[in-house]
Tab-separated table of C-alpha atoms and ligand atoms in Angstrom:
chain	number	residue	atom	x	y	z
R	1	MET	CA	-11.294	11.960	-30.122
R	2	LEU	CA	-9.656	15.344	-29.756
R	3	LEU	CA	-7.347	15.750	-26.789
R	4	ASP	CA	-6.042	18.987	-25.373
R	5	HIS	CA	-2.494	19.435	-24.071
R	6	GLU	CA	-3.397	18.746	-20.497
R	7	GLN	CA	-5.265	15.562	-21.310
R	8	VAL	CA	-2.369	14.366	-23.434
R	9	ARG	CA	0.145	15.044	-20.672
R	10	THR	CA	-2.028	13.358	-18.082
R	11	LEU	CA	-2.236	10.254	-20.264
R	12	LEU	CA	1.439	10.087	-21.213
R	13	PRO	CA	2.343	7.394	-18.629
R	14	ASP	CA	-0.547	5.248	-19.860
R	15	TYR	CA	0.545	5.877	-23.445
R	16	LEU	CA	4.053	4.715	-22.626
R	17	ASN	CA	3.020	1.580	-20.779
R	18	GLY	CA	0.612	0.591	-23.510
R	19	SER	CA	-2.537	0.623	-21.422
R	20	LEU	CA	-4.533	2.909	-23.718
R	21	GLY	CA	-7.134	1.677	-26.156
R	22	HIS	CA	-6.657	1.967	-29.877
R	23	GLU	CA	-8.589	5.194	-30.339
R	24	ALA	CA	-6.883	7.034	-27.507
R	25	ARG	CA	-3.485	5.809	-28.642
R	26	THR	CA	-4.054	7.127	-32.153
R	27	SER	CA	-5.203	10.524	-30.870
R	28	MET	CA	-2.171	10.712	-28.612
R	29	ALA	CA	0.212	9.876	-31.451
R	30	GLU	CA	-1.369	12.505	-33.694
R	31	HIS	CA	-1.165	15.172	-31.014
R	32	LEU	CA	2.423	14.300	-30.113
R	33	ALA	CA	3.539	14.437	-33.732
R	34	ALA	CA	2.298	18.015	-33.943
R	35	CYS	CA	3.051	19.336	-30.457
R	36	GLU	CA	6.557	20.100	-29.348
R	37	GLU	CA	5.693	20.820	-25.725
R	38	CYS	CA	3.915	17.541	-25.118
R	39	SER	CA	6.675	15.652	-26.957
R	40	ALA	CA	9.237	17.238	-24.656
R	41	GLU	CA	7.292	15.897	-21.710
R	42	LEU	CA	7.169	12.467	-23.299
R	43	ALA	CA	10.957	12.601	-23.600
R	44	VAL	CA	11.243	13.360	-19.884
R	45	LEU	CA	9.172	10.289	-19.068
R	46	GLU	CA	11.173	8.128	-21.452
R	47	GLU	CA	14.295	9.301	-19.737
R	48	LEU	CA	12.804	8.408	-16.355
R	49	ALA	CA	11.866	4.982	-17.626
R	50	GLY	CA	15.501	4.316	-18.363
R	51	VAL	CA	16.451	4.660	-14.720
R	52	ASN	CA	16.528	1.144	-13.371
R	53	VAL	CA	16.583	-0.284	-9.871
R	54	PRO	CA	19.234	-2.751	-8.681
R	55	ASP	CA	18.002	-6.331	-8.566
R	56	PRO	CA	18.461	-8.032	-5.174
R	57	GLY	CA	18.799	-11.357	-6.992
R	58	ASP	CA	16.840	-14.569	-7.523
R	59	LEU	CA	17.667	-15.921	-4.106
R	60	PHE	CA	15.945	-12.984	-2.457
R	61	TRP	CA	12.843	-13.293	-4.633
R	62	ALA	CA	12.598	-17.018	-4.030
R	63	ALA	CA	12.986	-16.698	-0.264
R	64	LEU	CA	10.796	-13.681	0.418
R	65	PRO	CA	7.349	-15.277	-0.030
R	66	LYS	CA	8.246	-18.171	2.266
R	67	ARG	CA	9.817	-15.866	4.829
R	68	ILE	CA	6.723	-13.720	4.951
R	69	VAL	CA	4.337	-16.620	5.298
R	70	ALA	CA	6.513	-18.073	8.053
R	71	GLN	CA	6.676	-14.795	9.975
R	72	VAL	CA	3.138	-13.620	9.706
R	73	GLU	CA	0.812	-14.385	12.557
R	74	ARG	CA	-2.031	-15.838	10.634
R	75	PRO	CA	-4.825	-13.332	10.484
R	76	VAL	CA	-8.127	-14.617	11.716
R	77	PRO	CA	-10.867	-13.621	9.345
R	78	TRP	CA	-13.518	-11.734	11.249
R	79	TRP	CA	-16.240	-14.100	10.091
R	80	LYS	CA	-14.549	-17.018	11.831
R	81	GLY	CA	-14.852	-15.322	15.175
R	82	LEU	CA	-18.429	-14.521	14.332
R	83	LEU	CA	-19.141	-18.093	13.353
R	84	ALA	CA	-17.693	-19.325	16.601
R	85	ALA	CA	-19.762	-16.834	18.511
R	86	ILE	CA	-22.984	-17.891	16.888
R	87	MET	CA	-22.434	-21.493	17.903
R	88	ARG	CA	-21.178	-20.705	21.388
R	89	PRO	CA	-22.487	-21.381	24.819
R	90	ALA	CA	-24.073	-18.220	26.128
R	91	PRO	CA	-21.306	-16.790	28.355
R	92	LEU	CA	-18.894	-16.961	25.470
R	93	ALA	CA	-20.994	-14.626	23.362
R	94	ALA	CA	-19.620	-11.560	24.994
R	95	VAL	CA	-16.073	-12.852	24.807
R	96	ALA	CA	-16.459	-13.612	21.115
R	97	ALA	CA	-17.885	-10.217	20.346
R	98	LEU	CA	-15.185	-8.415	22.245
R	99	LEU	CA	-12.553	-10.606	20.749
R	100	LEU	CA	-13.932	-9.715	17.395
R	101	ALA	CA	-13.664	-6.078	18.322
R	102	VAL	CA	-10.055	-6.405	19.417
R	103	MET	CA	-9.159	-8.372	16.314
R	104	LEU	CA	-10.745	-5.922	13.976
R	105	VAL	CA	-9.046	-2.876	15.342
R	106	PRO	CA	-5.578	-3.380	13.820
R	107	PHE	CA	-7.185	-3.792	10.428
R	108	ALA	CA	-9.428	-0.833	10.803
R	109	THR	CA	-6.919	1.748	11.863
R	110	HIS	CA	-4.801	2.044	8.774
R	111	TYR	CA	-2.187	-0.569	9.471
R	112	VAL	CA	-0.408	1.160	12.311
R	113	GLY	CA	0.130	-2.203	13.940
R	114	PRO	CA	-1.606	-3.709	16.911
R	115	PRO	CA	-3.787	-1.440	19.012
R	116	ASP	CA	-1.997	0.266	21.819
R	117	ARG	CA	-3.403	-1.585	24.744
R	118	LYS	CA	-1.690	0.600	27.304
R	119	GLU	CA	-3.790	3.614	26.563
R	120	GLY	CA	-7.309	2.918	27.541
R	121	GLY	CA	-6.909	-0.509	25.940
R	122	ILE	CA	-10.534	-1.453	26.361
R	123	LEU	CA	-12.262	-1.622	23.061
R	124	SER	CA	-15.815	-1.993	22.011
R	125	LEU	CA	-17.470	-2.575	18.680
R	126	GLU	CA	-18.421	1.062	18.556
R	127	GLN	CA	-14.795	2.112	18.322
R	128	ILE	CA	-14.145	0.164	15.185
R	129	ASP	CA	-13.904	2.028	11.950
R	130	LEU	CA	-16.752	0.232	10.247
R	131	PRO	CA	-20.006	1.608	8.928
R	132	LYS	CA	-22.346	2.014	11.887
R	133	GLN	CA	-24.940	-0.226	10.327
R	134	GLN	CA	-22.436	-3.027	9.934
R	135	VAL	CA	-21.313	-2.655	13.538
R	136	GLN	CA	-24.903	-2.924	14.713
R	137	GLU	CA	-25.461	-5.943	12.536
R	138	ILE	CA	-22.438	-7.672	13.993
R	139	ALA	CA	-23.534	-6.827	17.498
R	140	ARG	CA	-27.011	-8.180	16.838
R	141	THR	CA	-25.722	-11.399	15.331
R	142	VAL	CA	-23.344	-12.038	18.151
R	143	ALA	CA	-25.467	-11.028	21.081
R	144	THR	CA	-28.270	-13.153	22.414
R	145	SER	CA	-30.459	-10.418	23.829
R	146	ASP	CA	-31.242	-6.752	23.276
R	147	GLN	CA	-29.457	-6.107	26.525
R	148	GLU	CA	-26.270	-7.573	25.153
R	149	VAL	CA	-26.599	-5.550	21.971
R	150	SER	CA	-26.699	-2.310	23.882
R	151	ALA	CA	-23.868	-3.481	26.113
R	152	LEU	CA	-21.739	-4.164	23.062
R	153	LEU	CA	-22.513	-0.851	21.469
R	154	ASP	CA	-21.979	1.014	24.687
R	155	THR	CA	-18.641	2.746	25.123
R	156	ASP	CA	-19.494	3.834	28.631
R	157	GLU	CA	-16.750	3.185	31.207
R	158	ASN	CA	-19.259	1.541	33.531
R	159	SER	CA	-20.062	-1.169	31.050
R	160	THR	CA	-16.466	-2.339	31.041
R	161	SER	CA	-16.660	-5.977	31.931
R	162	GLU	CA	-14.151	-8.379	33.290
R	163	TYR	CA	-14.029	-9.976	29.845
R	164	GLN	CA	-13.039	-6.705	28.250
R	165	GLN	CA	-10.203	-6.226	30.690
R	166	VAL	CA	-8.877	-9.706	30.136
R	167	ILE	CA	-9.093	-9.575	26.376
R	168	ALA	CA	-7.551	-6.155	26.139
R	169	SER	CA	-4.495	-7.421	27.973
R	170	LEU	CA	-3.888	-10.419	25.711
R	171	SER	CA	-1.038	-10.671	23.256
R	172	ALA	CA	-1.666	-11.495	19.612
R	173	ASP	CA	-0.642	-15.111	20.214
R	174	GLU	CA	-2.961	-15.443	23.151
R	175	LEU	CA	-5.771	-13.962	21.111
R	176	ASP	CA	-5.141	-16.548	18.431
R	177	GLU	CA	-5.317	-19.295	20.989
R	178	LEU	CA	-8.523	-17.973	22.398
R	179	VAL	CA	-10.041	-17.864	18.936
R	180	GLN	CA	-9.107	-21.488	18.413
R	181	GLU	CA	-10.652	-22.379	21.747
R	182	LEU	CA	-13.816	-20.587	20.781
R	183	GLN	CA	-13.946	-22.417	17.528
R	184	LYS	CA	-13.500	-25.769	19.218
R	185	THR	CA	-16.273	-24.963	21.623
R	186	GLY	CA	-18.423	-23.813	18.752
R	187	ASN	CA	-17.835	-26.960	16.733
R	188	SER	CA	-18.609	-29.275	19.607
R	189	GLY	CA	-21.972	-27.654	20.039
R	190	GLY	CA	-21.176	-25.712	23.193
R	191	ASP	CA	-23.034	-27.360	26.019
R	192	ALA	CA	-23.122	-24.692	28.677
L	1	MET	CA	-4.829	-16.254	-13.660
L	2	THR	CA	-6.545	-16.578	-10.300
L	3	ASP	CA	-7.637	-13.172	-9.128
L	4	ASP	CA	-6.288	-11.608	-5.961
L	5	ILE	CA	-9.525	-11.871	-4.042
L	6	ALA	CA	-9.725	-15.614	-4.673
L	7	LEU	CA	-6.157	-16.008	-3.409
L	8	ILE	CA	-6.924	-13.955	-0.308
L	9	GLN	CA	-9.930	-16.131	0.447
L	10	ARG	CA	-7.887	-19.277	-0.004
L	11	TYR	CA	-5.226	-17.960	2.336
L	12	LEU	CA	-7.750	-17.015	4.977
L	13	ALA	CA	-9.191	-20.494	4.665
L	14	GLY	CA	-5.788	-21.889	5.604
L	15	GLU	CA	-3.878	-22.330	2.344
L	16	GLU	CA	-0.393	-20.923	2.808
L	17	ASN	CA	0.518	-21.381	-0.848
L	18	ALA	CA	-2.033	-18.755	-1.724
L	19	ALA	CA	-0.184	-16.191	0.382
L	20	GLU	CA	3.108	-17.059	-1.269
L	21	GLU	CA	1.477	-16.604	-4.625
L	22	LEU	CA	0.210	-13.154	-3.603
L	23	VAL	CA	3.672	-12.106	-2.473
L	24	MET	CA	5.286	-13.415	-5.639
L	25	ARG	CA	2.798	-11.522	-7.711
L	26	TYR	CA	3.651	-8.111	-6.257
L	27	GLN	CA	7.080	-8.355	-4.638
L	28	LYS	CA	9.104	-6.973	-7.541
L	29	GLN	CA	6.963	-3.940	-8.191
L	30	LEU	CA	6.682	-3.063	-4.507
L	31	TYR	CA	10.418	-3.399	-4.081
L	32	ALA	CA	11.020	-1.141	-7.079
L	33	PHE	CA	8.582	1.415	-5.679
L	34	LEU	CA	10.296	1.355	-2.272
L	35	TYR	CA	13.699	1.557	-3.880
L	36	ARG	CA	12.593	4.683	-5.710
L	37	MET	CA	11.535	6.156	-2.392
L	38	THR	CA	14.697	5.294	-0.486
L	39	ARG	CA	17.379	4.812	-3.161
L	40	ASP	CA	18.869	2.136	-0.963
L	41	MET	CA	18.670	-1.529	-1.879
L	42	GLU	CA	18.948	-2.942	1.643
L	43	GLU	CA	16.340	-0.566	2.977
L	44	ALA	CA	14.035	-1.277	0.068
L	45	LYS	CA	14.360	-5.038	0.658
L	46	ASP	CA	13.598	-4.594	4.315
L	47	LEU	CA	10.642	-2.306	3.672
L	48	THR	CA	9.228	-4.695	1.083
L	49	GLN	CA	9.201	-7.417	3.686
L	50	LYS	CA	7.617	-5.107	6.274
L	51	THR	CA	4.943	-4.059	3.803
L	52	PHE	CA	3.958	-7.633	3.063
L	53	LEU	CA	3.995	-8.604	6.722
L	54	LYS	CA	1.632	-5.771	7.556
L	55	ALA	CA	-0.546	-6.600	4.587
L	56	MET	CA	-0.762	-10.301	5.333
L	57	GLN	CA	-1.385	-9.628	8.996
L	58	GLY	CA	-4.216	-7.324	8.091
L	59	LEU	CA	-5.766	-9.456	5.387
L	60	GLY	CA	-8.604	-10.559	7.642
L	61	GLY	CA	-9.741	-6.940	7.585
L	62	PHE	CA	-9.236	-6.310	3.882
L	63	ARG	CA	-12.681	-5.258	2.804
L	64	GLY	CA	-12.127	-5.200	-0.910
L	65	ASP	CA	-13.361	-1.650	-1.440
L	66	ALA	CA	-10.045	-0.918	-3.153
L	67	SER	CA	-8.113	-3.417	-5.226
L	68	PHE	CA	-5.566	-5.518	-3.386
L	69	LYS	CA	-2.817	-3.852	-5.425
L	70	THR	CA	-3.916	-0.355	-4.436
L	71	TRP	CA	-4.156	-1.469	-0.835
L	72	LEU	CA	-0.604	-2.860	-0.946
L	73	TYR	CA	0.701	0.392	-2.365
L	74	GLN	CA	-1.021	2.321	0.409
L	75	ILE	CA	0.769	0.189	2.985
L	76	ALA	CA	4.067	0.477	1.118
L	77	LEU	CA	3.782	4.257	0.915
L	78	ASN	CA	2.979	4.536	4.630
L	79	THR	CA	5.752	2.148	5.556
L	80	GLY	CA	8.259	3.972	3.376
L	81	LEU	CA	7.301	7.428	4.627
L	82	ASN	CA	7.418	6.303	8.265
L	83	HIS	CA	10.811	4.789	7.720
L	84	LEU	CA	12.154	7.971	6.182
L	85	LYS	CA	10.667	9.998	8.992
L	86	GLU	CA	12.213	7.740	11.625
L	87	SER	CA	15.594	7.845	10.003
L	88	ARG	CA	15.138	11.608	9.775
L	89	ARG	CA	15.719	11.663	6.091
L	90	GLU	CA	13.990	13.770	3.563
L	91	MET	CA	12.280	12.005	0.736
L	92	PHE	CA	14.306	14.152	-1.571
L	93	ASP	CA	17.610	14.451	0.201
L	94	ILE	CA	20.213	14.813	-2.414
L	95	ASP	CA	23.838	14.886	-3.185
L	96	GLU	CA	23.935	18.285	-4.881
L	97	THR	CA	27.285	17.654	-6.496
L	98	ALA	CA	25.854	14.722	-8.387
L	99	LEU	CA	23.332	16.960	-10.086
L	100	GLY	CA	25.943	18.514	-12.287
L	101	SER	CA	25.704	22.228	-11.636
L	102	ASN	CA	28.590	22.799	-14.004
L	103	GLY	CA	26.274	22.343	-16.939
L	104	ASP	CA	27.874	19.331	-18.576
L	105	PRO	CA	25.500	18.226	-21.240
L	106	LEU	CA	23.902	14.951	-20.207
L	107	ASP	CA	24.529	13.598	-23.663
L	108	GLY	CA	28.243	13.723	-23.079
L	109	LEU	CA	28.045	11.595	-19.956
L	110	ILE	CA	28.373	7.912	-19.656
L	111	GLU	CA	25.072	6.130	-19.318
L	112	GLU	CA	25.297	5.443	-15.586
L	113	GLU	CA	26.046	9.036	-14.736
L	114	ARG	CA	23.185	10.213	-16.871
L	115	LYS	CA	20.844	7.894	-15.013
L	116	GLN	CA	22.220	9.008	-11.676
L	117	ARG	CA	21.454	12.620	-12.499
L	118	ILE	CA	17.919	11.835	-13.483
L	119	ARG	CA	17.427	9.805	-10.331
L	120	ASN	CA	18.668	12.780	-8.355
L	121	ALA	CA	16.395	15.150	-10.221
L	122	LEU	CA	13.479	12.959	-9.232
L	123	HIS	CA	14.594	13.168	-5.623
L	124	ARG	CA	14.614	16.924	-5.672
L	125	LEU	CA	10.877	16.953	-6.075
L	126	PRO	CA	8.725	17.586	-3.030
L	127	GLU	CA	7.382	14.355	-1.600
L	128	ARG	CA	3.818	14.518	-2.929
L	129	GLN	CA	4.928	15.437	-6.431
L	130	ARG	CA	7.489	12.711	-6.488
L	131	THR	CA	5.071	10.109	-5.217
L	132	ALA	CA	2.543	11.067	-7.902
L	133	VAL	CA	5.164	10.929	-10.659
L	134	VAL	CA	6.577	7.596	-9.484
L	135	LEU	CA	3.185	5.942	-9.089
L	136	ARG	CA	1.990	7.186	-12.472
L	137	ALA	CA	5.158	6.895	-14.539
L	138	TYR	CA	6.811	3.834	-13.030
L	139	ASP	CA	4.109	1.818	-11.402
L	140	GLY	CA	1.526	2.371	-14.092
L	141	LEU	CA	-1.205	3.258	-11.635
L	142	SER	CA	-4.130	5.199	-13.055
L	143	CYS	CA	-4.960	8.659	-11.692
L	144	GLN	CA	-7.809	7.064	-9.772
L	145	GLU	CA	-5.586	4.387	-8.205
L	146	THR	CA	-2.886	6.928	-7.405
L	147	ALA	CA	-5.474	9.093	-5.669
L	148	LYS	CA	-6.542	6.130	-3.523
L	149	VAL	CA	-2.965	5.301	-2.595
L	150	MET	CA	-2.100	8.905	-1.754
L	151	GLY	CA	-5.378	9.553	-0.015
L	152	CYS	CA	-6.280	12.593	-2.078
L	153	SER	CA	-8.519	13.562	-4.991
L	154	GLU	CA	-7.788	12.729	-8.619
L	155	GLY	CA	-7.525	16.444	-9.282
L	156	ALA	CA	-4.795	16.727	-6.675
L	157	VAL	CA	-2.940	13.787	-8.217
L	158	LYS	CA	-3.012	15.469	-11.631
L	159	ALA	CA	-1.773	18.720	-10.142
L	160	HIS	CA	1.094	17.039	-8.242
L	161	TYR	CA	1.980	14.993	-11.295
L	162	HIS	CA	2.009	17.930	-13.721
L	163	LEU	CA	4.046	20.111	-11.411
L	164	GLY	CA	6.464	17.265	-10.808
L	165	VAL	CA	7.068	16.519	-14.466
L	166	LYS	CA	7.397	20.210	-15.243
L	167	LYS	CA	10.090	20.574	-12.592
L	168	LEU	CA	11.880	17.458	-13.748
L	169	ARG	CA	12.026	18.858	-17.215
L	170	LYS	CA	13.384	22.126	-15.895
L	171	TYR	CA	16.045	20.391	-13.784
L	172	MET	CA	17.076	18.294	-16.728
L	173	GLU	CA	17.289	21.275	-19.007
L	174	GLU	CA	19.281	23.181	-16.402
L	175	CYS	CA	21.939	20.530	-16.407
L	176	GLY	CA	22.144	20.439	-20.157
L	177	TYR	CA	19.597	17.797	-20.874
L	178	ALA	CA	18.762	17.219	-24.487
L	179	ALA	CA	16.643	14.448	-25.907
L	180	ARG	CA	18.693	11.591	-27.226
L	181	PRO	CA	18.747	11.154	-30.970
P	201	ZN	ZN1	0.377	19.362	-26.640
């Protein structure tokens, strides 16, 4: 394999960290032995590699995983909400779907934290950053009738239900609780 | 070794150990990355924790279209950049005196000072160039992974990276850098 200067320079970090295959490594070594410019760049990277970072210490590393697990509000996987919704008594279907929408938003908007519920706060499945097809699928699975499907996919102000208002105003903890409630109802068969 | 996706699924199914395992797996490299962005140990520790909290919180929505590692780096980069923006610091703010404008050859300096100068040279790079160099040279991310983390094309990553290394070399040469024997 014959590599030009630019290819060699692009691959230098991989060459240094040993992630290249045998053939590429050999070609790199041959090129570097003959090319002063690329070798100079290799020297720059070697110099960079020598710059270390201060170690916060074993205590920090041992404590961090536990601290994070303790602090994190357990994420509810979207399929759990869905599962609960499928097994729900009818009136809960809309709640589950909306809940699902609210839960999905923080994950869909590039980790900027919880959705800002002050501004417009009411969310619908349509507003979630998921492929349209997937959104429709979710809506169809959760809803019991075509009417509900279009209600879920509708962002129209007029379709704002009481459920939406309530859910949009909940805190993360309250949402969690509601999910658990839904699941309980789902598991017990939901006799509405 | 259990793969990341399996650990994520176990965590979502209620196993807290799986989350600890995920954190342990990546904590040191994320900390190092954040240290290289901030050059401050306390800030880097804090940002590492924030990054993991955001990641764990968002795990239910992790769709697996990028690797978990790449996804973590995306969060770390965002978290680090936001932090620097909030504290009104430039990514490459620099103590000019530490760069050695008097032309002392680096070879004549004690090891720590030599390292300090190189660290400073890195911080003189514009943000995108520096990020590309750090992710490629220190974190061992491929061009493709780096592009995902930075949210740009692979071509752009290569351009940022090449320009960055070129400038580093120039800075080093300006302050008397010579390859060690
Ligand atoms: Zn060359």
